[in-house]
Coordinates of C-alpha atoms in Angstrom, one line a residue:
M85 CA -7.6 120.9 -40.0
Q86 CA -6.5 118.1 -37.6
N87 CA -9.9 118.1 -35.8
F88 CA -11.8 118.0 -39.1
L89 CA -9.9 114.8 -40.4
K90 CA -10.3 113.2 -37.0
S91 CA -14.3 113.9 -37.2
Q92 CA -14.5 112.7 -40.6
F93 CA -12.5 109.4 -39.7
L94 CA -14.8 108.8 -36.7
R95 CA -18.0 109.4 -38.8
R96 CA -16.8 107.2 -41.5
G97 CA -16.1 104.5 -38.7
R98 CA -19.6 104.8 -37.4
D99 CA -20.9 104.6 -41.0
L100 CA -19.1 101.5 -41.9
V101 CA -21.4 98.5 -42.4
F102 CA -20.6 95.2 -43.7
D103 CA -22.9 93.3 -46.2
Y104 CA -23.8 90.0 -44.5
R105 CA -22.6 88.1 -47.6
V106 CA -19.1 89.7 -46.9
V107 CA -19.5 88.7 -43.3
L108 CA -20.4 85.0 -44.4
C109 CA -17.3 84.8 -46.6
L110 CA -15.0 86.2 -43.7
I111 CA -16.6 83.6 -41.2
T112 CA -16.0 80.8 -43.8
V113 CA -12.4 81.7 -44.2
Y114 CA -11.9 82.1 -40.4
F115 CA -13.5 78.4 -40.1
I116 CA -10.8 77.1 -42.7
L117 CA -7.7 78.9 -41.2
V118 CA -8.5 78.5 -37.4
F119 CA -10.8 75.5 -37.1
N120 CA -9.9 73.2 -40.1
W121 CA -6.2 73.5 -40.4
K122 CA -5.8 70.0 -38.9
V123 CA -8.0 68.3 -41.5
L124 CA -6.0 70.2 -44.2
G125 CA -2.8 69.0 -42.5
H126 CA -3.9 65.5 -42.4
F127 CA -5.1 65.6 -46.2
Y128 CA -1.6 66.9 -47.2
A129 CA 0.3 64.5 -44.9
I130 CA -1.6 61.6 -46.7
L131 CA -0.8 63.1 -50.0
G132 CA 2.9 63.3 -49.0
G133 CA 3.0 59.7 -48.4
L134 CA 1.9 58.8 -52.1
E135 CA 4.5 58.4 -54.8
A136 CA 2.9 61.1 -56.9
F137 CA -0.2 63.4 -56.8
D138 CA -1.7 66.2 -58.9
P139 CA -0.7 69.6 -57.4
V140 CA -3.7 71.1 -58.7
F141 CA -5.8 68.6 -56.8
A142 CA -3.9 69.1 -53.6
A143 CA -4.6 72.9 -54.0
S144 CA -8.2 72.4 -54.4
A145 CA -8.6 71.3 -50.7
P146 CA -9.1 74.5 -49.1
F147 CA -11.6 75.6 -51.9
V148 CA -13.6 72.2 -51.4
L149 CA -13.9 73.3 -47.6
F150 CA -14.8 77.1 -48.5
F151 CA -17.4 76.3 -51.1
G152 CA -18.9 73.4 -48.9
L153 CA -19.4 75.6 -45.8
M154 CA -20.7 78.4 -48.2
A155 CA -23.2 76.2 -49.3
I156 CA -24.6 75.5 -45.9
F157 CA -24.0 78.8 -43.9
P158 CA -26.4 81.2 -45.9
I159 CA -29.3 78.9 -44.7
F160 CA -28.7 80.3 -41.1
S161 CA -28.0 83.8 -42.3
F162 CA -31.5 85.2 -41.9
R163 CA -31.3 88.4 -39.7
P164 CA -33.1 87.2 -36.6
F165 CA -30.6 84.5 -35.7
F166 CA -27.5 85.3 -38.0
K167 CA -25.4 86.7 -35.2
P168 CA -26.8 84.3 -32.3
F169 CA -26.2 81.1 -34.6
F170 CA -22.6 82.0 -35.5
V171 CA -21.7 83.1 -32.0
F172 CA -22.8 79.7 -30.9
L173 CA -21.0 78.0 -33.8
I174 CA -17.7 79.9 -33.2
L175 CA -17.6 79.3 -29.3
T176 CA -18.5 75.4 -29.7
S177 CA -16.2 75.2 -32.7
A178 CA -13.4 76.6 -30.6
V179 CA -13.8 73.9 -28.1
V180 CA -14.0 71.2 -30.6
S181 CA -10.9 72.4 -32.4
F182 CA -9.0 72.6 -29.3
A183 CA -9.9 68.9 -28.2
M184 CA -9.0 67.7 -31.7
T185 CA -5.5 69.4 -32.0
H186 CA -4.4 69.0 -28.6
Y187 CA -5.8 65.5 -27.7
G188 CA -6.3 63.8 -31.1
I189 CA -10.0 63.5 -30.1
V190 CA -12.4 62.3 -33.0
F191 CA -15.8 63.6 -32.7
D192 CA -18.5 61.0 -33.7
R193 CA -21.5 60.0 -32.0
S194 CA -19.8 58.2 -29.1
M195 CA -17.6 61.3 -28.2
I196 CA -20.9 63.4 -28.1
T197 CA -22.3 60.9 -25.7
N198 CA -19.1 61.1 -23.5
F199 CA -19.6 64.7 -23.6
A200 CA -23.2 64.8 -22.7
E201 CA -22.4 62.3 -19.6
T202 CA -19.4 64.2 -18.4
N203 CA -20.0 65.5 -14.9
P204 CA -18.7 68.9 -13.8
S205 CA -15.6 67.7 -11.9
E206 CA -14.5 65.7 -15.0
A207 CA -15.1 68.8 -17.3
A208 CA -13.2 71.0 -14.8
S209 CA -10.2 68.7 -15.2
Y210 CA -9.7 69.9 -18.8
L211 CA -9.6 73.5 -17.7
N212 CA -6.1 75.1 -17.5
V213 CA -4.4 78.4 -18.5
R214 CA -3.6 77.3 -22.0
S215 CA -7.0 75.9 -22.9
V216 CA -8.7 79.0 -21.6
L217 CA -6.4 81.4 -23.3
L218 CA -7.0 79.6 -26.7
F219 CA -10.6 79.6 -26.2
A220 CA -10.6 83.3 -25.5
V221 CA -8.5 84.1 -28.6
T222 CA -10.2 81.6 -31.0
G223 CA -13.7 81.8 -29.7
M224 CA -14.4 85.0 -27.5
L225 CA -12.2 87.4 -29.5
P226 CA -14.1 86.8 -33.1
V227 CA -17.4 86.5 -31.2
G228 CA -16.8 89.9 -29.7
I229 CA -16.0 91.4 -33.1
L230 CA -18.9 89.8 -34.6
A231 CA -21.4 90.9 -31.9
F232 CA -20.2 94.5 -32.5
M233 CA -19.9 94.5 -36.1
P234 CA -22.8 96.6 -38.0
V235 CA -24.1 94.2 -40.5
R236 CA -26.4 95.1 -43.5
Y237 CA -29.0 92.7 -44.5
A238 CA -31.3 92.3 -47.5
P239 CA -34.1 94.9 -47.7
S240 CA -36.8 92.2 -47.8
F241 CA -37.2 88.7 -47.1
L242 CA -37.7 87.6 -50.8
R243 CA -34.8 89.4 -51.9
G244 CA -32.6 88.0 -49.2
L245 CA -33.9 84.4 -49.9
G246 CA -33.0 84.9 -53.6
Q247 CA -29.6 86.1 -52.6
K248 CA -29.0 83.0 -50.4
M249 CA -30.2 80.6 -53.0
L250 CA -27.8 82.2 -55.5
I251 CA -24.9 81.7 -53.0
V252 CA -25.8 78.2 -52.5
V253 CA -26.2 77.6 -56.2
I254 CA -22.9 79.0 -56.9
S255 CA -21.2 77.1 -54.2
L256 CA -22.6 73.8 -55.2
S257 CA -21.7 74.5 -58.9
C258 CA -18.1 75.2 -57.9
L259 CA -18.0 72.1 -55.7
G260 CA -19.4 70.2 -58.7
G261 CA -16.8 71.4 -61.0
I262 CA -13.9 70.4 -58.4
G263 CA -15.7 67.1 -58.3
F264 CA -16.0 66.5 -62.0
G265 CA -12.2 67.1 -62.3
Y266 CA -11.0 65.1 -59.2
F267 CA -13.8 63.1 -58.1
K268 CA -11.7 59.8 -58.4
D269 CA -8.8 61.5 -56.4
Y270 CA -11.1 62.6 -53.7
A271 CA -13.0 59.4 -53.5
S272 CA -9.8 57.3 -53.3
V273 CA -8.4 59.5 -50.3
G274 CA -11.6 59.5 -48.5
R275 CA -12.2 55.7 -49.0
N276 CA -8.9 54.9 -47.5
N277 CA -8.8 57.6 -45.0
K278 CA -12.4 57.8 -43.4
I279 CA -11.2 59.7 -40.5
L280 CA -10.9 62.9 -42.5
G281 CA -14.8 63.2 -42.6
K282 CA -14.8 63.4 -38.7
E283 CA -12.3 66.1 -38.8
V284 CA -14.2 69.0 -40.6
V285 CA -15.3 71.5 -38.2
P286 CA -18.4 72.2 -37.5
V287 CA -19.9 69.5 -39.7
N288 CA -18.4 66.7 -37.6
Y289 CA -19.7 67.6 -34.2
I290 CA -22.9 68.9 -35.6
A291 CA -23.7 65.8 -37.4
A292 CA -22.6 63.7 -34.5
S293 CA -25.0 65.8 -32.3
I294 CA -27.8 65.1 -34.7
Q295 CA -27.1 61.3 -34.6
Y296 CA -26.8 61.4 -30.8
A297 CA -30.3 63.2 -30.5
K298 CA -31.8 60.7 -32.9
H299 CA -30.5 57.9 -31.2
R300 CA -31.8 59.1 -27.8
L301 CA -35.2 59.7 -29.2
R302 CA -35.3 56.1 -30.8
A303 CA -34.2 54.6 -27.3
T304 CA -37.1 56.5 -25.7
Q305 CA -39.4 54.4 -27.8
I306 CA -37.8 51.1 -27.1
P307 CA -40.0 49.2 -24.5
F308 CA -38.0 48.3 -21.3
R309 CA -36.8 44.5 -21.4
T310 CA -36.5 42.0 -18.6
I311 CA -33.9 39.4 -18.8
G312 CA -32.9 36.3 -16.9
N313 CA -36.3 35.7 -15.1
D314 CA -35.6 32.2 -14.6
A315 CA -32.4 32.9 -12.7
R316 CA -31.9 30.9 -9.5
M317 CA -29.0 30.0 -7.2
T318 CA -27.5 26.6 -7.6
P319 CA -28.0 24.6 -4.4
T320 CA -24.7 24.4 -2.5
T321 CA -23.7 23.1 0.9
G322 CA -20.6 25.2 1.2
K323 CA -19.8 28.6 2.3
P324 CA -21.7 31.5 0.6
T325 CA -19.7 33.5 -2.1
L326 CA -18.5 37.1 -1.6
M327 CA -17.2 38.6 -4.8
F328 CA -15.7 42.0 -5.5
L329 CA -16.2 43.1 -9.1
V330 CA -13.6 46.0 -9.6
V331 CA -14.3 48.1 -12.7
G332 CA -11.3 50.1 -13.5
E333 CA -11.0 53.4 -15.2
T334 CA -8.8 54.1 -18.2
A335 CA -6.2 51.5 -17.3
R336 CA -4.3 50.1 -20.4
A337 CA -2.6 46.7 -20.3
A338 CA 0.6 48.4 -22.1
S339 CA 1.4 50.2 -18.7
V340 CA 0.8 47.1 -16.4
A341 CA 3.8 45.1 -15.3
A342 CA 1.7 42.1 -14.8
N343 CA 1.0 42.3 -18.7
G344 CA 4.8 42.6 -19.4
Y345 CA 5.4 46.3 -18.9
D346 CA 9.1 46.8 -17.9
R347 CA 8.2 49.2 -14.9
P348 CA 7.2 47.9 -11.4
T349 CA 3.7 49.2 -11.8
S350 CA 2.2 45.7 -10.3
E351 CA 4.5 45.4 -7.3
F352 CA 1.6 45.0 -4.8
T353 CA -0.5 42.5 -6.7
G354 CA 2.8 40.8 -7.6
K355 CA 3.0 39.8 -4.0
I356 CA -0.2 37.8 -4.2
P357 CA 0.9 34.3 -5.5
D358 CA -2.6 33.1 -6.4
L359 CA -3.6 36.4 -8.4
V360 CA -3.9 35.6 -12.1
A361 CA -3.2 38.3 -14.7
F362 CA -4.9 37.8 -18.1
Q363 CA -2.7 38.9 -20.9
N364 CA -5.0 39.2 -23.9
V365 CA -8.3 41.3 -22.9
T366 CA -10.0 43.6 -25.3
S367 CA -12.7 46.3 -24.3
C368 CA -16.1 46.5 -25.7
G369 CA -15.7 50.3 -26.4
T370 CA -13.1 53.1 -25.9
A371 CA -15.1 55.1 -23.6
T372 CA -16.9 54.5 -20.1
A373 CA -20.3 55.5 -21.5
V374 CA -20.0 52.5 -24.0
S375 CA -17.8 50.0 -22.2
V376 CA -19.7 49.8 -18.8
P377 CA -23.2 49.2 -19.9
C378 CA -21.7 46.8 -22.8
M379 CA -19.7 44.5 -20.3
F380 CA -22.8 44.2 -18.0
S381 CA -25.1 43.5 -20.9
P382 CA -25.6 40.0 -22.4
M383 CA -24.8 41.6 -25.8
T384 CA -21.3 41.2 -27.2
H385 CA -19.2 43.9 -28.6
S386 CA -20.3 43.0 -32.3
T387 CA -24.1 43.0 -31.3
Y388 CA -23.9 45.8 -28.7
N389 CA -26.8 48.2 -29.1
E390 CA -26.7 51.3 -26.9
G391 CA -30.6 51.9 -27.1
I392 CA -31.3 48.4 -26.1
A393 CA -28.9 48.2 -23.4
D394 CA -30.5 51.6 -22.0
N395 CA -33.8 50.0 -21.9
S396 CA -32.9 46.6 -20.5
E397 CA -32.0 44.7 -17.3
N398 CA -28.3 43.6 -17.1
L399 CA -26.2 41.3 -15.1
L400 CA -26.8 43.0 -11.8
D401 CA -30.6 42.6 -12.1
V402 CA -30.3 38.9 -13.1
L403 CA -28.1 38.3 -10.0
A404 CA -30.4 40.2 -7.7
K405 CA -33.5 37.9 -9.1
A406 CA -31.4 34.9 -8.2
G407 CA -31.1 36.2 -4.6
V408 CA -27.6 37.4 -4.7
D409 CA -27.0 40.6 -2.5
V410 CA -25.9 43.1 -5.1
F411 CA -24.2 46.5 -4.2
W412 CA -22.6 49.2 -6.3
N413 CA -19.9 51.7 -5.0
E414 CA -19.2 54.5 -7.3
N415 CA -16.4 56.6 -7.5
D416 CA -16.0 57.8 -11.2
G417 CA -18.9 59.9 -11.8
G418 CA -21.7 57.5 -12.5
C419 CA -22.6 54.0 -13.3
K420 CA -24.2 54.7 -16.7
G421 CA -27.5 53.4 -15.7
V422 CA -26.0 49.8 -14.9
C423 CA -26.8 50.3 -11.0
D424 CA -30.1 52.2 -11.4
R425 CA -32.0 49.2 -10.1
I426 CA -29.9 48.1 -7.2
A427 CA -28.6 49.3 -3.9
N428 CA -25.6 51.9 -4.5
R429 CA -23.7 54.6 -3.1
T430 CA -21.5 57.3 -4.3
I431 CA -18.2 57.9 -2.5
S432 CA -18.2 61.6 -1.3
D433 CA -15.8 64.0 0.4
K434 CA -18.4 64.3 3.4
E435 CA -17.6 60.7 4.2
F436 CA -13.9 60.8 3.5
P437 CA -13.0 64.7 3.9
G438 CA -9.1 63.8 4.3
M439 CA -9.1 61.7 0.9
C440 CA -11.1 64.0 -1.5
A441 CA -10.5 67.1 -3.2
G442 CA -12.3 68.8 -5.9
G443 CA -15.4 66.5 -5.9
L444 CA -13.0 63.5 -6.6
C445 CA -11.9 60.9 -3.9
F446 CA -8.9 58.7 -3.9
D447 CA -9.8 55.1 -4.7
E448 CA -8.4 54.1 -1.3
T449 CA -11.8 55.2 0.1
M450 CA -13.3 52.2 -1.6
I451 CA -11.4 50.0 0.9
D452 CA -13.2 51.6 3.7
A453 CA -16.3 51.5 1.9
V454 CA -16.5 47.8 1.4
G455 CA -15.4 47.5 5.1
Q456 CA -18.4 49.4 6.1
E457 CA -20.6 47.3 3.7
L458 CA -19.3 44.2 5.2
G459 CA -19.5 45.5 8.8
A460 CA -15.8 44.3 9.2
E461 CA -12.6 46.1 10.5
T462 CA -10.8 46.8 7.3
G463 CA -9.5 50.3 8.2
A464 CA -12.8 52.1 8.3
E465 CA -15.1 52.8 11.4
T466 CA -18.1 50.7 11.0
G467 CA -21.6 51.8 11.6
D468 CA -23.7 50.8 8.8
E469 CA -25.9 47.8 9.0
K470 CA -23.9 44.5 8.6
G471 CA -24.3 42.4 5.6
D472 CA -26.5 39.5 5.7
V473 CA -23.8 36.6 6.3
G474 CA -24.9 33.5 4.9
K475 CA -26.0 35.1 1.6
D476 CA -24.2 35.2 -1.4
R477 CA -22.8 38.8 -2.2
L478 CA -21.5 40.7 -5.0
I479 CA -20.0 44.2 -4.5
V480 CA -19.1 46.3 -7.5
L481 CA -16.5 49.0 -7.1
H482 CA -16.1 51.6 -9.9
L483 CA -12.8 53.2 -9.6
N484 CA -11.7 56.4 -10.4
G485 CA -8.6 54.8 -11.6
S486 CA -6.4 56.5 -14.2
H487 CA -8.9 59.1 -15.6
G488 CA -7.2 61.9 -17.4
P489 CA -6.0 64.4 -18.1
T490 CA -5.4 65.4 -14.6
Y491 CA -3.6 62.0 -13.8
Y492 CA -1.7 63.7 -11.0
E493 CA -5.0 64.1 -9.0
R494 CA -5.6 60.3 -9.0
Y495 CA -2.9 59.3 -6.4
P496 CA -1.9 60.8 -3.0
D497 CA 1.5 62.4 -2.7
N498 CA 3.0 59.4 -1.1
F499 CA 2.5 57.4 -4.3
R500 CA 4.4 59.7 -6.5
H501 CA 6.6 56.9 -7.0
F502 CA 7.9 57.9 -10.6
M503 CA 9.3 61.2 -10.9
P504 CA 9.1 63.8 -12.0
D505 CA 5.6 63.5 -12.9
C506 CA 3.1 65.9 -14.8
Q507 CA 1.3 68.2 -12.5
Q508 CA -0.9 69.8 -15.0
S509 CA -3.9 69.0 -17.1
D510 CA -2.4 70.3 -20.5
I511 CA -0.5 67.1 -20.6
E512 CA 0.6 67.7 -24.2
N513 CA 3.0 70.4 -22.8
C514 CA 4.6 68.0 -20.4
T515 CA 7.6 65.9 -21.5
Q516 CA 6.7 62.4 -22.7
Q517 CA 8.7 60.8 -19.7
E518 CA 6.8 63.1 -17.3
L519 CA 3.5 62.0 -18.9
V520 CA 4.4 58.5 -18.6
N521 CA 5.6 58.9 -15.0
T522 CA 2.3 60.2 -14.0
Y523 CA 0.1 57.7 -15.6
D524 CA 2.4 54.9 -14.4
N525 CA 1.7 56.2 -10.9
T526 CA -1.9 55.9 -11.3
I527 CA -1.7 52.3 -12.5
R528 CA 0.7 51.6 -9.6
Y529 CA -1.9 53.2 -7.1
T530 CA -4.7 51.2 -8.6
D531 CA -2.4 47.9 -8.0
F532 CA -2.1 48.8 -4.5
V533 CA -5.9 49.4 -4.0
I534 CA -6.7 46.0 -5.6
A535 CA -4.1 44.2 -3.3
R536 CA -5.9 45.8 -0.2
L537 CA -9.1 44.6 -1.5
V538 CA -7.7 41.0 -1.8
D539 CA -6.5 41.5 1.9
A540 CA -10.1 42.6 2.9
L541 CA -11.5 39.5 1.1
K542 CA -9.1 37.4 3.1
E543 CA -10.5 38.7 6.3
Q544 CA -13.8 37.3 5.3
S545 CA -12.7 33.8 5.0
E546 CA -14.4 32.7 8.1
H547 CA -17.8 33.5 6.7
Y548 CA -17.3 33.4 2.9
N549 CA -15.7 31.7 -0.1
T550 CA -14.1 34.9 -1.8
A551 CA -13.1 36.1 -5.2
L552 CA -12.0 39.5 -7.1
L553 CA -12.1 40.2 -10.6
Y554 CA -10.6 43.3 -11.8
V555 CA -11.1 44.7 -15.3
S556 CA -10.6 48.0 -16.9
D557 CA -13.4 49.7 -18.9
H558 CA -11.0 50.8 -21.7
G559 CA -7.5 52.1 -22.3
E560 CA -5.6 55.2 -22.9
S561 CA -3.5 57.0 -25.4
L562 CA -0.4 58.9 -24.2
G563 CA 0.8 60.6 -27.4
E564 CA 1.3 57.7 -29.4
S565 CA 0.6 58.7 -33.1
G566 CA -0.3 62.1 -31.9
L567 CA -3.4 60.7 -29.7
Y568 CA -4.1 61.5 -26.2
L569 CA -6.8 60.3 -23.7
H570 CA -9.4 57.9 -25.2
G571 CA -12.6 57.7 -27.0
A572 CA -11.4 57.1 -30.6
P573 CA -13.9 55.4 -33.0
Y574 CA -13.3 51.6 -32.3
F575 CA -12.4 50.8 -35.8
L576 CA -9.6 53.3 -35.6
A577 CA -8.7 53.1 -32.1
P578 CA -5.2 52.0 -31.2
A579 CA -4.3 48.9 -29.1
E580 CA -3.5 51.3 -26.2
Q581 CA -7.2 52.2 -25.9
T582 CA -8.7 48.7 -26.4
H583 CA -6.2 46.3 -24.7
V584 CA -7.0 46.4 -21.0
P585 CA -5.8 44.6 -17.9
M586 CA -7.7 41.9 -16.1
M587 CA -6.9 40.2 -12.9
F588 CA -8.6 37.4 -10.9
W589 CA -8.1 36.0 -7.5
M590 CA -10.0 33.4 -5.6
S591 CA -9.8 31.9 -2.1
S592 CA -8.7 28.4 -1.7
G593 CA -12.1 27.5 -0.1
L594 CA -13.9 28.8 -3.5
A595 CA -11.4 26.9 -5.7
Q596 CA -12.0 23.8 -3.7
D597 CA -15.8 24.0 -3.5
Q598 CA -16.2 24.9 -7.0
K599 CA -13.5 22.6 -8.3
I600 CA -11.7 25.2 -10.1
D601 CA -8.0 24.1 -11.4
R602 CA -5.7 26.9 -10.7
G603 CA -3.1 25.6 -13.0
C604 CA -5.6 25.6 -15.7
L605 CA -6.6 29.1 -15.2
D606 CA -3.2 30.3 -15.1
G607 CA -2.5 28.6 -18.4
L608 CA -5.7 30.4 -19.9
A609 CA -4.7 33.8 -18.6
R610 CA -1.3 33.4 -20.4
T611 CA -2.5 32.0 -23.9
G612 CA -6.1 32.7 -24.1
A613 CA -7.8 35.7 -25.8
F614 CA -10.8 37.3 -23.7
S615 CA -12.8 40.4 -23.8
H616 CA -15.7 42.4 -21.9
D617 CA -17.9 39.7 -23.7
N618 CA -16.8 37.1 -21.2
L619 CA -17.8 39.1 -18.0
F620 CA -21.5 38.4 -18.1
S621 CA -21.5 34.5 -17.8
T622 CA -18.1 34.3 -16.0
T623 CA -19.8 36.3 -13.2
L624 CA -23.0 34.3 -13.3
G625 CA -20.9 31.1 -13.2
L626 CA -18.8 32.1 -10.3
M627 CA -21.8 33.2 -8.4
Q628 CA -23.5 29.8 -9.4
V629 CA -26.5 31.4 -10.9
E630 CA -28.6 29.2 -13.3
T631 CA -30.3 30.8 -16.1
S632 CA -31.1 30.2 -19.7
I633 CA -29.1 33.2 -20.8
Y634 CA -26.0 31.9 -19.3
D635 CA -23.3 30.9 -21.9
R636 CA -20.9 28.4 -20.9
T637 CA -18.6 28.9 -23.7
S638 CA -18.2 32.6 -22.4
D639 CA -17.5 31.6 -19.1
I640 CA -13.7 31.8 -18.6
L641 CA -13.8 29.6 -15.5
A642 CA -15.9 26.9 -16.9
A643 CA -13.0 25.6 -19.0
C644 CA -11.1 25.0 -15.8
V645 CA -13.8 23.1 -13.6
Q646 CA -12.8 19.6 -12.8
K647 CA -15.0 16.6 -13.1
G648 CA -18.3 16.7 -11.0
D649 CA -18.3 20.3 -11.8
R650 CA -20.9 22.9 -10.8
Y651 CA -22.1 23.4 -14.4
A652 CA -23.4 19.8 -15.1
R653 CA -26.8 20.6 -14.6
R654 CA -26.9 23.4 -17.0

């Protein structure tokens, strides 16, 4: 009898087949319970902040998600690609859901751009035991079940089409019924909390991916544009100019002592008496893929168009046309197209084996790199061709800076100043103090690098008038309001992601030759409001390049030039 019952149970198990419509309902419920609990939690948190709300309206939210997804999913439930499509959807949704719930990331077109342009070493920094385990549980496990689940489909294409159309009609009818009763309530909540629409998985990242693809397609149809074709150097009898333009990564002004932070994160540059720290500077974007092309573009934050920027020359091209020797040193995974038409190099572990690990190098290597570029003894062995002394030069240094979440990998062990630090990538599981300590160590290390670069410039005083301008591409959230990292939509981004540090240093020779009043500049740095919009014309002015696209009102230094200034002929 026991063997008979066992055989019957196994036979029934083999004969068990799930109708595809049942599977659709199960998948939809899974998406609501596992991947959309954040948007539901956010929705109910909003209602909790109201003086009063209709409890039936509150209870309708999960049903809105259910019927909304059930109005879409049947379109992809035809037999040939039913399982492949939902396998892909579950796996990608598991990744998106993890990023949203653990880092507060919002998936819009800009975030998809960030994902598309992330290099392998950056992507690997997000891997840890927790992320892999959650992906296995929320992604791989249901995918495995679905892959081996026997599914019964409609016996014919036409019958299946009719069934799917019926499901869509019923779902839309139910949505219409809920909308009829609570349209004003949903409209009010949605109008005042637009972020909710970007939290619905998988609609958010699919819509953003489509927008990204359309944007890239349109960008390929934009003709390439040249700018600054009239650029030329202002005649001068003084020394040539050597400028270091240091583009920081993920540094926020709130963690910089020179910007008022109460921890000693600026102790190295703080010893440089003529270095100026600007107190109120905002970024063009909240991610490198936007901010870097924007800051080198003549467009402003309000007029910036990624497609145009991708198909246009930029500040570096204009400087090169004028005769400036321009070079880009890369240590952050890419210049986002800005350096495509000028000489450039990427720092590698082959050049600096003792200063690199996992495909990333400490920013100290940039000090040695510029030493090689200048042919000067700045701590590195020389051997490259020396720069053309007598020619104006701009050297860009794109730092790795404070790129997260593996902040602890951005500084050497001897720079573990604030302790204990967070020695893991799942930063949300560190204490807040450990996270802050780790991030502050990156800021302090960047400060050290900036100070060393100023020292390198001072060593060139015999040949050049020198200057250094440092500005970060965007800021970073460290758990404030539940947000981590960066990349939030700009209209929602907190100040931690848009308020960035900017520092400027110039030699006495440059200040004298260009008649720049240091006291005036110091006052501007304390009281003025600036942004990435100022970088384009400020750099042109400092390098004394004349061109019709130069805007004196955007040149920070122009307001502090004394009478008989270098701008009189423009």
